[in-house]
Amino acid sequence: MAVRGPLFTVIITVFSTPNWLREQMEDNMKWSFRNILTLVACLTIIPTTALALSSDSYTLSTSNIGLTGGPYATVTAAVSGPTATFTFDAYDGYKLGAIGLNLIPDPATVSWTSDPGGLYNNPTERNMDGLGVFNYTFSMIGSEGLAGAVDGVTLTLTWDGLNLTDLSQIIALNAKDNFLAAHVLPLTGDTFYATTPIPATAWLLASGLLGLLGVRRRMQS
């Protein structure tokens, strides 16, 4: 009887629960389980697909000296076939003296155009102070001052034998978790280096999923 008592109570409790309440409890459990699986799956995918786009744009808003006056420049990137283009544009009040990319693998050819026109040094590996080493950096000849800096520059790169469909095929984070940067020259004040935070697509996806979970929770409460 000691065993039958609690068991009998549980059975009576379950079967005496109103149908509408049982259905709501089951629905809540199903949604919670689905949400958890979705969130785990997407957060697992984010690190490898944050750059998995054929085109994207980034804002250089983080400086190496802790400035809070950004953004300083934008970068638009696109890939198609064996070719990739990166366009750096400085915001009003700033110029660009050098740009840096972390590329994989090495491109076969590189060309550029700038506004106003200028000549870039051959690409070299360079440590952009505080932002890490970028294996492809390009600096304007005579860019030690504003006279040699530019408002914007477009790089065109090609990889023989590659069919590029997403940016993750040619870009990788460096040891400081950055993948592009620029040497920024303000019209007044000291120069500095600027980069973009972790790709916005990753944060937007994660925050969006968390927001959906919150909305669902409020609807059920």
mmCIF file of C-alpha atoms in Angstrom:
data_model
loop_
_atom_site.group_PDB
_atom_site.id
_atom_site.type_symbol
_atom_site.label_atom_id
_atom_site.label_comp_id
_atom_site.label_asym_id
_atom_site.label_seq_id
_atom_site.Cartn_x
_atom_site.Cartn_y
_atom_site.Cartn_z
ATOM 1 C CA MET A 1 0.000 0.000 0.000
ATOM 2 C CA ALA A 2 2.906 2.371 0.644
ATOM 3 C CA VAL A 3 3.871 2.070 -3.018
ATOM 4 C CA ARG A 4 0.349 2.226 -4.409
ATOM 5 C CA GLY A 5 -0.564 5.388 -2.502
ATOM 6 C CA PRO A 6 1.823 7.868 -4.255
ATOM 7 C CA LEU A 7 1.381 6.165 -7.623
ATOM 8 C CA PHE A 8 -2.391 6.336 -7.319
ATOM 9 C CA THR A 9 -2.135 10.020 -6.390
ATOM 10 C CA VAL A 10 0.030 10.782 -9.435
ATOM 11 C CA ILE A 11 -2.355 8.982 -11.795
ATOM 12 C CA ILE A 12 -5.368 10.824 -10.368
ATOM 13 C CA THR A 13 -3.500 14.156 -10.641
ATOM 14 C CA VAL A 14 -2.568 13.630 -14.291
ATOM 15 C CA PHE A 15 -5.989 12.492 -15.404
ATOM 16 C CA SER A 16 -7.796 15.143 -13.384
ATOM 17 C CA THR A 17 -5.842 17.979 -15.083
ATOM 18 C CA PRO A 18 -8.115 19.868 -17.495
ATOM 19 C CA ASN A 19 -7.519 19.104 -21.161
ATOM 20 C CA TRP A 20 -6.777 22.726 -22.041
ATOM 21 C CA LEU A 21 -4.073 22.906 -19.341
ATOM 22 C CA ARG A 22 -2.479 19.624 -20.415
ATOM 23 C CA GLU A 23 -2.407 20.793 -24.035
ATOM 24 C CA GLN A 24 -0.817 24.109 -23.063
ATOM 25 C CA MET A 25 1.816 22.331 -20.942
ATOM 26 C CA GLU A 26 2.648 19.986 -23.824
ATOM 27 C CA ASP A 27 2.816 22.905 -26.268
ATOM 28 C CA ASN A 28 5.154 24.852 -23.981
ATOM 29 C CA MET A 29 7.436 21.848 -23.617
ATOM 30 C CA LYS A 30 7.552 21.314 -27.384
ATOM 31 C CA TRP A 31 8.361 24.982 -28.099
ATOM 32 C CA SER A 32 11.037 25.139 -25.404
ATOM 33 C CA PHE A 33 12.734 22.044 -26.757
ATOM 34 C CA ARG A 34 12.587 23.325 -30.347
ATOM 35 C CA ASN A 35 13.960 26.728 -29.330
ATOM 36 C CA ILE A 36 16.855 25.186 -27.453
ATOM 37 C CA LEU A 37 17.783 22.961 -30.406
ATOM 38 C CA THR A 38 17.555 25.892 -32.843
ATOM 39 C CA LEU A 39 19.683 28.174 -30.682
ATOM 40 C CA VAL A 40 22.364 25.527 -30.093
ATOM 41 C CA ALA A 41 22.523 24.657 -33.801
ATOM 42 C CA CYS A 42 22.798 28.272 -34.939
ATOM 43 C CA LEU A 43 25.367 29.256 -32.328
ATOM 44 C CA THR A 44 27.430 26.242 -33.401
ATOM 45 C CA ILE A 45 27.310 27.373 -37.024
ATOM 46 C CA ILE A 46 28.105 31.066 -36.410
ATOM 47 C CA PRO A 47 31.913 30.819 -36.076
ATOM 48 C CA THR A 48 32.319 29.133 -39.465
ATOM 49 C CA THR A 49 29.703 31.054 -41.426
ATOM 50 C CA ALA A 50 30.021 34.585 -40.071
ATOM 51 C CA LEU A 51 31.732 35.518 -43.333
ATOM 52 C CA ALA A 52 29.811 33.098 -45.557
ATOM 53 C CA LEU A 53 28.439 35.738 -47.902
ATOM 54 C CA SER A 54 29.220 36.604 -51.500
ATOM 55 C CA SER A 55 29.140 40.292 -50.550
ATOM 56 C CA ASP A 56 29.062 42.269 -47.333
ATOM 57 C CA SER A 57 29.959 45.638 -45.855
ATOM 58 C CA TYR A 58 31.847 46.437 -42.667
ATOM 59 C CA THR A 59 32.342 49.564 -40.591
ATOM 60 C CA LEU A 60 35.774 50.441 -39.243
ATOM 61 C CA SER A 61 34.672 51.766 -35.867
ATOM 62 C CA THR A 62 37.193 50.330 -33.394
ATOM 63 C CA SER A 63 40.522 52.138 -33.040
ATOM 64 C CA ASN A 64 43.757 50.783 -31.615
ATOM 65 C CA ILE A 65 44.059 53.704 -29.164
ATOM 66 C CA GLY A 66 40.588 53.527 -27.652
ATOM 67 C CA LEU A 67 38.987 56.445 -29.479
ATOM 68 C CA THR A 68 35.203 56.774 -29.336
ATOM 69 C CA GLY A 69 34.649 59.156 -32.240
ATOM 70 C CA GLY A 70 34.063 56.572 -34.968
ATOM 71 C CA PRO A 71 33.053 55.232 -37.369
ATOM 72 C CA TYR A 72 36.048 56.138 -39.503
ATOM 73 C CA ALA A 73 35.578 54.203 -42.739
ATOM 74 C CA THR A 74 33.510 51.531 -44.445
ATOM 75 C CA VAL A 75 34.640 48.483 -46.400
ATOM 76 C CA THR A 76 32.513 46.818 -49.082
ATOM 77 C CA ALA A 77 33.625 43.333 -50.128
ATOM 78 C CA ALA A 78 32.377 41.031 -52.877
ATOM 79 C CA VAL A 79 33.478 37.812 -54.581
ATOM 80 C CA SER A 80 32.531 36.308 -57.933
ATOM 81 C CA GLY A 81 34.319 33.606 -59.891
ATOM 82 C CA PRO A 82 38.087 33.989 -59.345
ATOM 83 C CA THR A 83 37.826 37.675 -58.379
ATOM 84 C CA ALA A 84 37.316 39.610 -55.149
ATOM 85 C CA THR A 85 37.007 43.352 -54.644
ATOM 86 C CA PHE A 86 37.451 45.386 -51.463
ATOM 87 C CA THR A 87 36.492 49.055 -51.430
ATOM 88 C CA PHE A 88 37.637 51.194 -48.503
ATOM 89 C CA ASP A 89 35.927 54.584 -48.097
ATOM 90 C CA ALA A 90 36.880 57.079 -45.398
ATOM 91 C CA TYR A 91 34.209 59.063 -43.605
ATOM 92 C CA ASP A 92 34.205 62.854 -43.752
ATOM 93 C CA GLY A 93 37.022 64.259 -41.680
ATOM 94 C CA TYR A 94 39.352 61.295 -42.244
ATOM 95 C CA LYS A 95 41.801 59.993 -44.866
ATOM 96 C CA LEU A 96 43.361 56.582 -45.474
ATOM 97 C CA GLY A 97 47.110 56.059 -45.529
ATOM 98 C CA ALA A 98 47.212 52.250 -45.558
ATOM 99 C CA ILE A 99 44.861 49.269 -45.574
ATOM 100 C CA GLY A 100 45.315 45.717 -44.375
ATOM 101 C CA LEU A 101 43.693 42.364 -45.137
ATOM 102 C CA ASN A 102 44.248 38.853 -43.865
ATOM 103 C CA LEU A 103 43.923 36.704 -46.996
ATOM 104 C CA ILE A 104 43.932 32.949 -47.639
ATOM 105 C CA PRO A 105 45.368 31.710 -49.943
ATOM 106 C CA ASP A 106 47.749 34.152 -51.620
ATOM 107 C CA PRO A 107 46.095 35.917 -54.586
ATOM 108 C CA ALA A 108 47.640 35.530 -58.028
ATOM 109 C CA THR A 109 47.183 39.164 -59.061
ATOM 110 C CA VAL A 110 46.400 42.421 -57.269
ATOM 111 C CA SER A 111 45.406 45.778 -58.731
ATOM 112 C CA TRP A 112 43.951 48.949 -57.230
ATOM 113 C CA THR A 113 42.410 52.290 -57.947
ATOM 114 C CA SER A 114 42.170 55.153 -55.472
ATOM 115 C CA ASP A 115 40.438 58.493 -55.058
ATOM 116 C CA PRO A 116 42.313 60.682 -55.660
ATOM 117 C CA GLY A 117 44.662 58.606 -57.818
ATOM 118 C CA GLY A 118 47.876 57.454 -56.248
ATOM 119 C CA LEU A 119 50.415 54.671 -56.199
ATOM 120 C CA TYR A 120 50.437 51.978 -53.548
ATOM 121 C CA ASN A 121 53.514 50.121 -52.370
ATOM 122 C CA ASN A 122 53.670 46.404 -53.098
ATOM 123 C CA PRO A 123 51.697 44.344 -50.566
ATOM 124 C CA THR A 124 53.650 43.300 -47.481
ATOM 125 C CA GLU A 125 52.982 41.616 -44.152
ATOM 126 C CA ARG A 126 52.596 44.262 -41.482
ATOM 127 C CA ASN A 127 51.740 44.568 -37.810
ATOM 128 C CA MET A 128 49.055 47.231 -37.546
ATOM 129 C CA ASP A 129 49.778 48.480 -34.059
ATOM 130 C CA GLY A 130 47.533 46.692 -31.564
ATOM 131 C CA LEU A 131 45.334 45.042 -34.204
ATOM 132 C CA GLY A 132 47.686 42.212 -35.099
ATOM 133 C CA VAL A 133 49.556 41.140 -38.217
ATOM 134 C CA PHE A 134 47.853 41.319 -41.614
ATOM 135 C CA ASN A 135 49.525 39.340 -44.381
ATOM 136 C CA TYR A 136 48.452 41.793 -47.120
ATOM 137 C CA THR A 137 48.873 45.482 -46.348
ATOM 138 C CA PHE A 138 49.023 48.279 -48.908
ATOM 139 C CA SER A 139 50.280 51.753 -48.105
ATOM 140 C CA MET A 140 50.210 54.895 -50.197
ATOM 141 C CA ILE A 141 53.619 56.107 -51.324
ATOM 142 C CA GLY A 142 54.199 59.340 -49.447
ATOM 143 C CA SER A 143 51.340 58.677 -47.013
ATOM 144 C CA GLU A 144 53.333 59.804 -43.977
ATOM 145 C CA GLY A 145 51.145 62.912 -44.027
ATOM 146 C CA LEU A 146 47.757 63.966 -45.305
ATOM 147 C CA ALA A 147 49.260 64.935 -48.669
ATOM 148 C CA GLY A 148 49.703 61.272 -49.621
ATOM 149 C CA ALA A 149 46.500 59.911 -48.069
ATOM 150 C CA VAL A 150 43.304 59.136 -50.006
ATOM 151 C CA ASP A 151 39.556 59.295 -49.497
ATOM 152 C CA GLY A 152 39.069 55.757 -50.739
ATOM 153 C CA VAL A 153 40.689 52.832 -52.500
ATOM 154 C CA THR A 154 39.419 49.713 -54.294
ATOM 155 C CA LEU A 155 41.460 46.519 -54.452
ATOM 156 C CA THR A 156 40.804 43.872 -57.092
ATOM 157 C CA LEU A 157 42.335 40.465 -56.439
ATOM 158 C CA THR A 158 42.211 37.229 -58.419
ATOM 159 C CA TRP A 159 42.880 33.608 -57.531
ATOM 160 C CA ASP A 160 43.716 31.249 -60.389
ATOM 161 C CA GLY A 161 41.532 28.163 -60.491
ATOM 162 C CA LEU A 162 39.164 29.262 -57.707
ATOM 163 C CA ASN A 163 35.424 29.753 -58.020
ATOM 164 C CA LEU A 164 34.672 32.139 -55.178
ATOM 165 C CA THR A 165 31.166 31.988 -53.783
ATOM 166 C CA ASP A 166 31.656 33.367 -50.263
ATOM 167 C CA LEU A 167 34.094 35.628 -48.460
ATOM 168 C CA SER A 168 35.129 32.913 -46.008
ATOM 169 C CA GLN A 169 37.098 31.277 -48.839
ATOM 170 C CA ILE A 170 39.629 34.108 -48.890
ATOM 171 C CA ILE A 171 39.448 35.836 -45.486
ATOM 172 C CA ALA A 172 40.624 34.588 -42.109
ATOM 173 C CA LEU A 173 40.901 36.175 -38.682
ATOM 174 C CA ASN A 174 44.424 36.980 -37.523
ATOM 175 C CA ALA A 175 45.812 36.291 -34.044
ATOM 176 C CA LYS A 176 43.957 39.359 -32.722
ATOM 177 C CA ASP A 177 40.645 38.228 -34.260
ATOM 178 C CA ASN A 178 40.694 40.919 -36.953
ATOM 179 C CA PHE A 179 40.483 40.412 -40.714
ATOM 180 C CA LEU A 180 40.752 43.941 -42.120
ATOM 181 C CA ALA A 181 42.003 47.328 -40.950
ATOM 182 C CA ALA A 182 43.105 50.752 -42.119
ATOM 183 C CA HIS A 183 45.615 53.406 -41.122
ATOM 184 C CA VAL A 184 43.374 56.409 -40.523
ATOM 185 C CA LEU A 185 44.564 59.992 -40.785
ATOM 186 C CA PRO A 186 42.143 62.546 -39.298
ATOM 187 C CA LEU A 187 42.196 66.031 -40.778
ATOM 188 C CA THR A 188 43.128 67.200 -37.285
ATOM 189 C CA GLY A 189 44.761 65.120 -34.585
ATOM 190 C CA ASP A 190 46.968 62.056 -34.373
ATOM 191 C CA THR A 191 46.777 59.111 -36.761
ATOM 192 C CA PHE A 192 45.644 55.662 -35.649
ATOM 193 C CA TYR A 193 44.600 52.233 -36.906
ATOM 194 C CA ALA A 194 40.962 51.148 -37.094
ATOM 195 C CA THR A 195 39.239 47.809 -37.563
ATOM 196 C CA THR A 196 35.766 46.323 -37.522
ATOM 197 C CA PRO A 197 34.342 44.405 -34.556
ATOM 198 C CA ILE A 198 33.505 40.717 -34.941
ATOM 199 C CA PRO A 199 31.367 40.449 -38.105
ATOM 200 C CA ALA A 200 27.969 41.996 -37.512
ATOM 201 C CA THR A 201 26.155 39.070 -39.171
ATOM 202 C CA ALA A 202 27.209 36.744 -36.337
ATOM 203 C CA TRP A 203 25.979 39.082 -33.579
ATOM 204 C CA LEU A 204 22.739 39.886 -35.399
ATOM 205 C CA LEU A 205 21.921 36.210 -35.835
ATOM 206 C CA ALA A 206 22.621 35.396 -32.196
ATOM 207 C CA SER A 207 20.761 38.415 -30.810
ATOM 208 C CA GLY A 208 17.837 37.759 -33.141
ATOM 209 C CA LEU A 209 17.459 34.207 -31.918
ATOM 210 C CA LEU A 210 17.629 35.302 -28.293
ATOM 211 C CA GLY A 211 15.026 37.966 -29.031
ATOM 212 C CA LEU A 212 12.673 35.395 -30.548
ATOM 213 C CA LEU A 213 13.034 33.234 -27.466
ATOM 214 C CA GLY A 214 12.155 36.223 -25.283
ATOM 215 C CA VAL A 215 9.096 37.083 -27.380
ATOM 216 C CA ARG A 216 7.874 33.498 -27.250
ATOM 217 C CA ARG A 217 8.378 33.419 -23.471
ATOM 218 C CA ARG A 218 6.366 36.622 -22.993
ATOM 219 C CA MET A 219 3.548 35.319 -25.181
ATOM 220 C CA GLN A 220 3.315 32.172 -23.093
ATOM 221 C CA SER A 221 3.384 33.952 -19.718
#
